């Protein structure tokens, strides 16, 4: 199968390229070539900027392809330009969107029929700076642009929840791993919250499975809601990084409602934590019926740590700096919580003797 990937230097795109190449597909990558990223043997790179109409027209002349996979589109007007140019030289299109497309998330559970943001497929905000408030509507605009170019029968849209794993540039799981590696008392919220981050490899495998079957339509992509908890993730981070070094660590679990009053920025200062009604309420029945299978979250944690430990480094990205709480702030909050609950400070036992909960 002839596969064109738009993007591909970073996280999801890089993994999709590796998966497609490993399956024996004829893979072409179109990107600016700015980010150093080794390609598997046999993968062809076409250097160009999708924001350049001339570059996109030149790309189209390099076709045809059986499928174009857009993992990098986030500006509707730019996506419309590339989708329109490629619709005549690609049989099908896959657009990787986001759970942020849903207007009610994270305040209510969502499925594929939940309302999405109003969006304009011709929108171009001008700036390319990350804006979490604009991200969802922009992605919906991109979906509409792809649909208008390819039509429903030729389009597959995937809306993944948070994606974790090697090559991650956002910094969520890498921050937790680095924090556990430091040891000491670690501020930890919401041990019993079910969470649904998906391993980037599982996302890539499901995407390629759908492509090979010729699937179209819309799928939410995440593990089942009951598969993992916040406690499981943090204990896996602790086991992966701390126990082998015989450092001491104590997870200090605090009440979520109390934590809200301590000035902690949800989702970023304590990555993946949000005290909302349904931050992990994504229904994935449709994808599981289509064959999605997700590895245990602990495997994602261990494999990501192994990649980082062996010298793996994500690309530089502005969002990485958003994640993680300052040590002084974390220590002060833990102190206030221990005083409030009448507990003595200080570590009481090594990481290897602690149990989840």
mmCIF file of C-alpha atoms in Angstrom:
data_model
loop_
_atom_site.group_PDB
_atom_site.id
_atom_site.type_symbol
_atom_site.label_atom_id
_atom_site.label_comp_id
_atom_site.label_asym_id
_atom_site.label_seq_id
_atom_site.Cartn_x
_atom_site.Cartn_y
_atom_site.Cartn_z
ATOM 1 C CA UNK A 1 0.000 0.000 0.000
ATOM 2 C CA UNK A 2 1.265 3.481 -0.893
ATOM 3 C CA UNK A 3 1.063 5.640 2.233
ATOM 4 C CA UNK A 4 1.676 9.385 2.504
ATOM 5 C CA UNK A 5 2.204 10.802 6.006
ATOM 6 C CA UNK A 6 1.911 14.544 6.548
ATOM 7 C CA UNK A 7 4.282 15.397 9.391
ATOM 8 C CA UNK A 8 6.052 12.415 10.852
ATOM 9 C CA UNK A 9 9.055 13.868 12.642
ATOM 10 C CA UNK A 10 7.393 13.902 16.023
ATOM 11 C CA UNK A 11 5.539 11.639 18.386
ATOM 12 C CA UNK A 12 2.458 10.070 16.743
ATOM 13 C CA UNK A 13 3.643 10.585 13.183
ATOM 14 C CA UNK A 14 7.025 9.048 13.829
ATOM 15 C CA UNK A 15 5.409 5.972 15.358
ATOM 16 C CA UNK A 16 2.893 5.657 12.507
ATOM 17 C CA UNK A 17 5.760 5.744 9.998
ATOM 18 C CA UNK A 18 7.637 3.022 11.883
ATOM 19 C CA UNK A 19 4.519 0.870 12.091
ATOM 20 C CA UNK A 20 3.602 1.326 8.415
ATOM 21 C CA UNK A 21 7.155 0.645 7.266
ATOM 22 C CA UNK A 22 7.360 -2.417 9.494
ATOM 23 C CA UNK A 23 4.246 -3.783 7.814
ATOM 24 C CA UNK A 24 5.881 -3.492 4.416
ATOM 25 C CA UNK A 25 3.986 -0.484 3.083
ATOM 26 C CA UNK A 26 5.534 1.986 0.647
ATOM 27 C CA UNK A 27 5.784 5.082 2.861
ATOM 28 C CA UNK A 28 6.377 8.691 1.846
ATOM 29 C CA UNK A 29 6.788 11.451 4.432
ATOM 30 C CA UNK A 30 6.108 15.115 3.727
ATOM 31 C CA UNK A 31 7.498 17.630 6.204
ATOM 32 C CA UNK A 32 9.859 20.561 6.468
ATOM 33 C CA UNK A 33 12.836 18.408 7.435
ATOM 34 C CA UNK A 34 13.609 20.800 10.295
ATOM 35 C CA UNK A 35 13.388 18.360 13.183
ATOM 36 C CA UNK A 36 16.126 15.710 13.131
ATOM 37 C CA UNK A 37 14.328 12.391 12.927
ATOM 38 C CA UNK A 38 15.737 9.179 11.444
ATOM 39 C CA UNK A 39 13.461 7.404 9.004
ATOM 40 C CA UNK A 40 13.229 3.631 8.606
ATOM 41 C CA UNK A 41 15.023 2.181 5.617
ATOM 42 C CA UNK A 42 13.061 2.613 2.412
ATOM 43 C CA UNK A 43 10.923 5.527 3.598
ATOM 44 C CA UNK A 44 11.027 8.483 1.213
ATOM 45 C CA UNK A 45 11.035 12.039 2.522
ATOM 46 C CA UNK A 46 9.679 14.927 0.458
ATOM 47 C CA UNK A 47 10.780 18.188 2.000
ATOM 48 C CA UNK A 48 8.218 20.951 1.924
ATOM 49 C CA UNK A 49 6.007 23.199 4.025
ATOM 50 C CA UNK A 50 2.287 22.465 4.021
ATOM 51 C CA UNK A 51 1.666 26.176 4.611
ATOM 52 C CA UNK A 52 3.127 26.839 1.159
ATOM 53 C CA UNK A 53 0.584 26.388 -1.630
ATOM 54 C CA UNK A 54 3.407 25.794 -4.118
ATOM 55 C CA UNK A 55 4.931 23.055 -1.939
ATOM 56 C CA UNK A 56 1.560 21.348 -1.598
ATOM 57 C CA UNK A 57 0.956 21.456 -5.350
ATOM 58 C CA UNK A 58 4.408 19.981 -5.913
ATOM 59 C CA UNK A 59 3.649 17.225 -3.411
ATOM 60 C CA UNK A 60 0.445 16.325 -5.228
ATOM 61 C CA UNK A 61 2.415 15.823 -8.437
ATOM 62 C CA UNK A 62 4.456 13.147 -6.629
ATOM 63 C CA UNK A 63 1.405 10.908 -6.124
ATOM 64 C CA UNK A 64 -0.668 8.870 -6.331
ATOM 65 C CA UNK A 65 -1.174 7.233 -2.939
ATOM 66 C CA UNK A 66 -3.657 4.802 -1.515
ATOM 67 C CA UNK A 67 -4.007 6.825 1.678
ATOM 68 C CA UNK A 68 -2.826 10.120 3.106
ATOM 69 C CA UNK A 69 -2.456 10.186 6.907
ATOM 70 C CA UNK A 70 -2.540 13.647 8.449
ATOM 71 C CA UNK A 71 -1.053 13.556 11.939
ATOM 72 C CA UNK A 72 0.097 17.178 12.029
ATOM 73 C CA UNK A 73 -2.850 19.277 10.882
ATOM 74 C CA UNK A 74 -4.105 21.841 13.382
ATOM 75 C CA UNK A 75 -5.002 24.908 11.289
ATOM 76 C CA UNK A 76 -8.211 24.403 9.287
ATOM 77 C CA UNK A 77 -7.288 26.648 6.350
ATOM 78 C CA UNK A 78 -3.934 24.888 5.985
ATOM 79 C CA UNK A 79 -5.532 21.450 6.231
ATOM 80 C CA UNK A 80 -8.163 22.448 3.653
ATOM 81 C CA UNK A 81 -5.421 23.429 1.209
ATOM 82 C CA UNK A 82 -3.562 20.126 1.519
ATOM 83 C CA UNK A 83 -6.704 17.975 1.601
ATOM 84 C CA UNK A 84 -8.109 19.663 -1.503
ATOM 85 C CA UNK A 85 -4.820 19.247 -3.367
ATOM 86 C CA UNK A 86 -4.461 15.577 -2.415
ATOM 87 C CA UNK A 87 -8.070 14.439 -2.856
ATOM 88 C CA UNK A 88 -7.433 13.668 -6.534
ATOM 89 C CA UNK A 89 -4.204 11.734 -5.939
ATOM 90 C CA UNK A 90 -5.069 9.818 -2.731
ATOM 91 C CA UNK A 91 -7.843 7.280 -2.494
ATOM 92 C CA UNK A 92 -8.518 7.884 1.184
ATOM 93 C CA UNK A 93 -7.626 10.191 4.059
ATOM 94 C CA UNK A 94 -6.988 9.599 7.760
ATOM 95 C CA UNK A 95 -7.101 12.613 10.055
ATOM 96 C CA UNK A 96 -5.842 12.288 13.631
ATOM 97 C CA UNK A 97 -7.947 14.606 15.772
ATOM 98 C CA UNK A 98 -8.421 14.818 19.565
ATOM 99 C CA UNK A 99 -10.807 14.356 22.475
ATOM 100 C CA UNK A 100 -10.699 18.155 22.767
ATOM 101 C CA UNK A 101 -13.044 18.242 19.766
ATOM 102 C CA UNK A 102 -15.933 17.518 22.149
ATOM 103 C CA UNK A 103 -17.606 20.609 23.551
ATOM 104 C CA UNK A 104 -18.661 18.911 26.805
ATOM 105 C CA UNK A 105 -15.279 17.364 27.654
ATOM 106 C CA UNK A 106 -14.011 17.135 30.433
ATOM 107 C CA UNK A 107 -17.272 17.957 32.194
ATOM 108 C CA UNK A 108 -19.358 15.073 30.826
ATOM 109 C CA UNK A 109 -18.679 11.639 29.346
ATOM 110 C CA UNK A 110 -18.348 11.634 25.565
ATOM 111 C CA UNK A 111 -18.926 9.208 22.725
ATOM 112 C CA UNK A 112 -18.785 9.657 18.974
ATOM 113 C CA UNK A 113 -22.266 11.218 18.964
ATOM 114 C CA UNK A 114 -21.453 13.887 21.554
ATOM 115 C CA UNK A 115 -21.604 17.509 20.354
ATOM 116 C CA UNK A 116 -18.400 19.053 19.076
ATOM 117 C CA UNK A 117 -17.280 22.663 18.905
ATOM 118 C CA UNK A 118 -18.601 24.945 16.210
ATOM 119 C CA UNK A 119 -15.802 25.374 13.712
ATOM 120 C CA UNK A 120 -14.840 27.012 10.438
ATOM 121 C CA UNK A 121 -12.860 24.935 7.903
ATOM 122 C CA UNK A 122 -11.373 28.169 6.517
ATOM 123 C CA UNK A 123 -10.165 29.456 9.867
ATOM 124 C CA UNK A 124 -6.575 30.582 10.183
ATOM 125 C CA UNK A 125 -5.893 32.284 13.524
ATOM 126 C CA UNK A 126 -2.562 33.608 12.263
ATOM 127 C CA UNK A 127 -0.512 32.593 15.268
ATOM 128 C CA UNK A 128 0.969 29.111 15.540
ATOM 129 C CA UNK A 129 1.439 29.329 19.290
ATOM 130 C CA UNK A 130 -0.183 26.589 21.335
ATOM 131 C CA UNK A 131 -3.570 27.705 22.667
ATOM 132 C CA UNK A 132 -5.453 25.082 24.708
ATOM 133 C CA UNK A 133 -8.738 26.985 24.413
ATOM 134 C CA UNK A 134 -8.543 27.147 20.615
ATOM 135 C CA UNK A 135 -7.157 23.647 20.056
ATOM 136 C CA UNK A 136 -10.468 21.744 20.069
ATOM 137 C CA UNK A 137 -12.382 24.073 17.720
ATOM 138 C CA UNK A 138 -9.409 24.238 15.354
ATOM 139 C CA UNK A 139 -9.206 20.458 15.170
ATOM 140 C CA UNK A 140 -12.930 20.234 14.400
ATOM 141 C CA UNK A 141 -12.383 22.746 11.608
ATOM 142 C CA UNK A 142 -9.654 20.476 10.252
ATOM 143 C CA UNK A 143 -12.015 17.493 10.356
ATOM 144 C CA UNK A 144 -14.607 19.432 8.376
ATOM 145 C CA UNK A 145 -11.998 20.482 5.824
ATOM 146 C CA UNK A 146 -10.968 16.848 5.275
ATOM 147 C CA UNK A 147 -14.590 15.739 5.005
ATOM 148 C CA UNK A 148 -15.396 18.365 2.402
ATOM 149 C CA UNK A 149 -12.365 17.347 0.321
ATOM 150 C CA UNK A 150 -12.644 13.548 0.566
ATOM 151 C CA UNK A 151 -16.260 12.885 1.504
ATOM 152 C CA UNK A 152 -17.483 10.624 4.283
ATOM 153 C CA UNK A 153 -16.775 7.323 2.518
ATOM 154 C CA UNK A 154 -13.119 8.179 1.926
ATOM 155 C CA UNK A 155 -12.357 9.656 5.345
ATOM 156 C CA UNK A 156 -11.350 8.091 8.655
ATOM 157 C CA UNK A 157 -11.170 10.372 11.717
ATOM 158 C CA UNK A 158 -9.576 9.193 14.951
ATOM 159 C CA UNK A 159 -10.096 11.136 18.160
ATOM 160 C CA UNK A 160 -7.571 9.783 20.672
ATOM 161 C CA UNK A 161 -7.486 10.662 24.340
ATOM 162 C CA UNK A 162 -4.111 11.614 25.837
ATOM 163 C CA UNK A 163 -1.305 9.770 24.048
ATOM 164 C CA UNK A 164 1.772 8.597 25.971
ATOM 165 C CA UNK A 165 4.927 6.673 25.130
ATOM 166 C CA UNK A 166 8.341 7.081 23.586
ATOM 167 C CA UNK A 167 8.999 10.231 21.545
ATOM 168 C CA UNK A 168 6.459 12.152 23.664
ATOM 169 C CA UNK A 169 7.200 15.875 23.351
ATOM 170 C CA UNK A 170 4.413 17.248 25.556
ATOM 171 C CA UNK A 171 6.218 16.145 28.712
ATOM 172 C CA UNK A 172 3.474 14.574 30.805
ATOM 173 C CA UNK A 173 4.806 11.108 31.488
ATOM 174 C CA UNK A 174 8.476 12.199 31.249
ATOM 175 C CA UNK A 175 7.853 14.718 34.020
ATOM 176 C CA UNK A 176 6.320 12.127 36.344
ATOM 177 C CA UNK A 177 9.180 9.730 35.652
ATOM 178 C CA UNK A 178 11.777 12.415 36.344
ATOM 179 C CA UNK A 179 9.962 13.449 39.515
ATOM 180 C CA UNK A 180 9.887 9.910 40.874
ATOM 181 C CA UNK A 181 13.542 9.520 40.032
ATOM 182 C CA UNK A 182 14.323 12.410 42.376
ATOM 183 C CA UNK A 183 12.655 10.638 45.293
ATOM 184 C CA UNK A 184 11.313 12.317 48.419
ATOM 185 C CA UNK A 185 7.712 13.183 49.170
ATOM 186 C CA UNK A 186 5.662 13.431 45.994
ATOM 187 C CA UNK A 187 2.386 15.340 45.810
ATOM 188 C CA UNK A 188 -0.206 12.950 44.428
ATOM 189 C CA UNK A 189 -3.921 13.529 43.765
ATOM 190 C CA UNK A 190 -6.865 11.280 42.982
ATOM 191 C CA UNK A 191 -5.552 7.722 43.520
ATOM 192 C CA UNK A 192 -8.860 6.097 42.604
ATOM 193 C CA UNK A 193 -9.570 8.068 39.431
ATOM 194 C CA UNK A 194 -9.760 5.818 36.396
ATOM 195 C CA UNK A 195 -7.569 7.145 33.581
ATOM 196 C CA UNK A 196 -7.411 6.369 29.858
ATOM 197 C CA UNK A 197 -4.126 7.467 28.267
ATOM 198 C CA UNK A 198 -3.292 5.410 25.191
ATOM 199 C CA UNK A 199 0.113 4.119 24.222
ATOM 200 C CA UNK A 200 1.260 5.721 20.969
ATOM 201 C CA UNK A 201 2.046 2.266 19.580
ATOM 202 C CA UNK A 202 -1.519 1.082 20.162
ATOM 203 C CA UNK A 203 -2.861 4.181 18.425
ATOM 204 C CA UNK A 204 -0.560 3.622 15.437
ATOM 205 C CA UNK A 205 -1.438 -0.066 15.199
ATOM 206 C CA UNK A 206 -5.176 0.625 15.304
ATOM 207 C CA UNK A 207 -4.810 3.352 12.686
ATOM 208 C CA UNK A 208 -2.964 1.031 10.302
ATOM 209 C CA UNK A 209 -5.406 -1.818 10.978
ATOM 210 C CA UNK A 210 -8.242 0.504 9.957
ATOM 211 C CA UNK A 211 -6.364 1.632 6.852
ATOM 212 C CA UNK A 212 -5.654 -1.926 5.753
ATOM 213 C CA UNK A 213 -9.328 -2.862 6.168
ATOM 214 C CA UNK A 214 -10.483 0.240 4.304
ATOM 215 C CA UNK A 215 -12.454 1.564 7.281
ATOM 216 C CA UNK A 216 -14.053 4.986 7.245
ATOM 217 C CA UNK A 217 -15.998 6.978 9.812
ATOM 218 C CA UNK A 218 -15.142 8.152 13.310
ATOM 219 C CA UNK A 219 -13.554 6.377 16.264
ATOM 220 C CA UNK A 220 -12.684 7.485 19.773
ATOM 221 C CA UNK A 221 -9.374 5.840 20.649
ATOM 222 C CA UNK A 222 -8.360 5.077 24.241
ATOM 223 C CA UNK A 223 -8.202 2.144 26.666
ATOM 224 C CA UNK A 224 -11.325 1.064 28.481
ATOM 225 C CA UNK A 225 -12.158 3.388 31.372
ATOM 226 C CA UNK A 226 -11.672 0.716 34.018
ATOM 227 C CA UNK A 227 -8.271 -0.427 32.757
ATOM 228 C CA UNK A 228 -6.054 1.815 34.934
ATOM 229 C CA UNK A 229 -6.057 4.370 37.726
ATOM 230 C CA UNK A 230 -3.975 7.387 38.664
ATOM 231 C CA UNK A 231 -2.545 5.344 41.511
ATOM 232 C CA UNK A 232 -1.471 2.579 39.148
ATOM 233 C CA UNK A 233 0.297 5.060 36.884
ATOM 234 C CA UNK A 234 2.204 6.783 39.675
ATOM 235 C CA UNK A 235 3.222 3.528 41.318
ATOM 236 C CA UNK A 236 4.457 2.258 37.960
ATOM 237 C CA UNK A 237 6.525 5.436 37.586
ATOM 238 C CA UNK A 238 7.881 4.887 41.064
ATOM 239 C CA UNK A 239 8.727 1.247 40.476
ATOM 240 C CA UNK A 240 10.372 1.957 37.135
ATOM 241 C CA UNK A 241 12.637 4.755 38.329
ATOM 242 C CA UNK A 242 13.094 4.644 42.074
ATOM 243 C CA UNK A 243 13.161 1.104 43.400
ATOM 244 C CA UNK A 244 16.085 0.022 41.224
ATOM 245 C CA UNK A 245 18.108 2.939 42.595
ATOM 246 C CA UNK A 246 17.084 2.200 46.202
ATOM 247 C CA UNK A 247 15.871 5.751 46.689
ATOM 248 C CA UNK A 248 13.124 6.613 49.120
ATOM 249 C CA UNK A 249 9.840 8.009 47.935
ATOM 250 C CA UNK A 250 6.479 8.652 49.534
ATOM 251 C CA UNK A 251 3.353 9.396 47.547
ATOM 252 C CA UNK A 252 1.428 11.950 49.582
ATOM 253 C CA UNK A 253 -2.161 11.560 48.454
ATOM 254 C CA UNK A 254 -4.213 14.703 49.004
ATOM 255 C CA UNK A 255 -7.889 15.514 48.663
ATOM 256 C CA UNK A 256 -8.729 16.848 45.193
ATOM 257 C CA UNK A 257 -11.164 19.508 46.367
ATOM 258 C CA UNK A 258 -8.654 20.794 48.916
ATOM 259 C CA UNK A 259 -5.929 20.807 46.282
ATOM 260 C CA UNK A 260 -8.013 23.110 44.084
ATOM 261 C CA UNK A 261 -7.599 25.830 46.687
ATOM 262 C CA UNK A 262 -3.797 25.567 46.684
ATOM 263 C CA UNK A 263 -3.237 27.313 43.382
ATOM 264 C CA UNK A 264 -2.217 24.230 41.416
ATOM 265 C CA UNK A 265 -2.819 24.490 37.679
ATOM 266 C CA UNK A 266 -4.831 21.466 36.691
ATOM 267 C CA UNK A 267 -3.633 19.179 33.884
ATOM 268 C CA UNK A 268 -0.156 20.719 33.712
ATOM 269 C CA UNK A 269 1.464 21.343 37.124
ATOM 270 C CA UNK A 270 0.384 17.850 38.133
ATOM 271 C CA UNK A 271 0.257 16.309 34.667
ATOM 272 C CA UNK A 272 -2.906 14.413 33.725
ATOM 273 C CA UNK A 273 -4.795 15.534 36.849
ATOM 274 C CA UNK A 274 -8.022 17.462 36.437
ATOM 275 C CA UNK A 275 -10.722 17.727 39.074
ATOM 276 C CA UNK A 276 -13.648 17.654 36.671
ATOM 277 C CA UNK A 277 -16.668 15.393 36.358
ATOM 278 C CA UNK A 278 -15.365 13.268 33.484
ATOM 279 C CA UNK A 279 -11.817 14.032 32.355
ATOM 280 C CA UNK A 280 -11.408 10.343 31.521
ATOM 281 C CA UNK A 281 -14.972 9.634 30.453
ATOM 282 C CA UNK A 282 -14.359 8.602 26.836
ATOM 283 C CA UNK A 283 -16.537 5.828 25.476
ATOM 284 C CA UNK A 284 -14.485 3.576 23.182
ATOM 285 C CA UNK A 285 -16.952 0.770 22.482
ATOM 286 C CA UNK A 286 -16.923 1.474 18.746
ATOM 287 C CA UNK A 287 -13.136 1.204 18.478
ATOM 288 C CA UNK A 288 -12.996 -1.969 20.582
ATOM 289 C CA UNK A 289 -15.649 -3.536 18.377
ATOM 290 C CA UNK A 290 -13.378 -2.664 15.427
ATOM 291 C CA UNK A 291 -10.400 -4.409 17.008
ATOM 292 C CA UNK A 292 -8.641 -1.819 19.182
ATOM 293 C CA UNK A 293 -6.567 -3.424 21.900
ATOM 294 C CA UNK A 294 -4.470 -1.506 24.416
ATOM 295 C CA UNK A 295 -1.487 -2.726 26.400
ATOM 296 C CA UNK A 296 -1.387 -2.207 30.192
ATOM 297 C CA UNK A 297 -0.505 1.348 31.224
ATOM 298 C CA UNK A 298 2.368 0.013 33.325
ATOM 299 C CA UNK A 299 3.996 -1.313 30.139
ATOM 300 C CA UNK A 300 3.824 2.166 28.617
ATOM 301 C CA UNK A 301 5.442 3.619 31.733
ATOM 302 C CA UNK A 302 8.266 1.056 31.852
ATOM 303 C CA UNK A 303 8.972 1.292 28.113
ATOM 304 C CA UNK A 304 9.008 5.093 28.168
ATOM 305 C CA UNK A 305 11.453 5.069 31.063
ATOM 306 C CA UNK A 306 13.667 2.561 29.248
ATOM 307 C CA UNK A 307 13.714 4.864 26.212
ATOM 308 C CA UNK A 308 14.607 7.908 28.325
ATOM 309 C CA UNK A 309 17.186 5.989 30.355
ATOM 310 C CA UNK A 310 18.903 4.818 27.184
ATOM 311 C CA UNK A 311 19.310 8.348 25.871
ATOM 312 C CA UNK A 312 15.962 8.916 24.204
ATOM 313 C CA UNK A 313 15.073 12.568 23.853
ATOM 314 C CA UNK A 314 11.891 14.127 22.543
ATOM 315 C CA UNK A 315 11.937 17.035 20.132
ATOM 316 C CA UNK A 316 11.970 20.498 21.676
ATOM 317 C CA UNK A 317 8.470 21.893 21.989
ATOM 318 C CA UNK A 318 6.940 24.853 23.761
ATOM 319 C CA UNK A 319 4.458 22.671 25.646
ATOM 320 C CA UNK A 320 7.141 20.684 27.473
ATOM 321 C CA UNK A 321 7.925 23.617 29.764
ATOM 322 C CA UNK A 322 4.279 23.847 30.851
ATOM 323 C CA UNK A 323 4.373 20.587 32.761
ATOM 324 C CA UNK A 324 5.440 20.010 36.321
ATOM 325 C CA UNK A 325 5.168 21.783 39.638
ATOM 326 C CA UNK A 326 8.071 23.719 41.146
ATOM 327 C CA UNK A 327 9.805 21.869 43.976
ATOM 328 C CA UNK A 328 9.253 24.684 46.473
ATOM 329 C CA UNK A 329 5.555 24.881 45.705
ATOM 330 C CA UNK A 330 5.118 21.122 45.917
ATOM 331 C CA UNK A 331 6.925 20.982 49.263
ATOM 332 C CA UNK A 332 4.836 23.808 50.703
ATOM 333 C CA UNK A 333 1.564 22.171 49.668
ATOM 334 C CA UNK A 334 2.631 18.827 51.121
ATOM 335 C CA UNK A 335 3.562 20.570 54.370
ATOM 336 C CA UNK A 336 0.170 22.239 54.624
ATOM 337 C CA UNK A 337 -1.596 18.948 53.913
ATOM 338 C CA UNK A 338 0.386 17.025 56.528
ATOM 339 C CA UNK A 339 -0.308 19.733 59.099
ATOM 340 C CA UNK A 340 -3.987 19.721 58.202
ATOM 341 C CA UNK A 341 -4.233 15.947 58.594
ATOM 342 C CA UNK A 342 -2.047 15.754 61.684
ATOM 343 C CA UNK A 343 0.678 13.659 60.090
ATOM 344 C CA UNK A 344 4.363 13.981 60.856
ATOM 345 C CA UNK A 345 6.614 15.010 57.983
ATOM 346 C CA UNK A 346 9.481 12.998 56.590
ATOM 347 C CA UNK A 347 9.834 9.750 54.771
ATOM 348 C CA UNK A 348 8.854 6.669 56.639
ATOM 349 C CA UNK A 349 9.732 3.766 54.349
ATOM 350 C CA UNK A 350 11.495 2.961 51.099
ATOM 351 C CA UNK A 351 9.659 2.914 47.808
ATOM 352 C CA UNK A 352 9.925 -0.866 47.493
ATOM 353 C CA UNK A 353 7.819 -1.379 50.623
ATOM 354 C CA UNK A 354 4.948 0.888 49.644
ATOM 355 C CA UNK A 355 1.701 -0.431 48.302
ATOM 356 C CA UNK A 356 -0.766 1.175 45.884
ATOM 357 C CA UNK A 357 -3.714 3.024 47.263
#
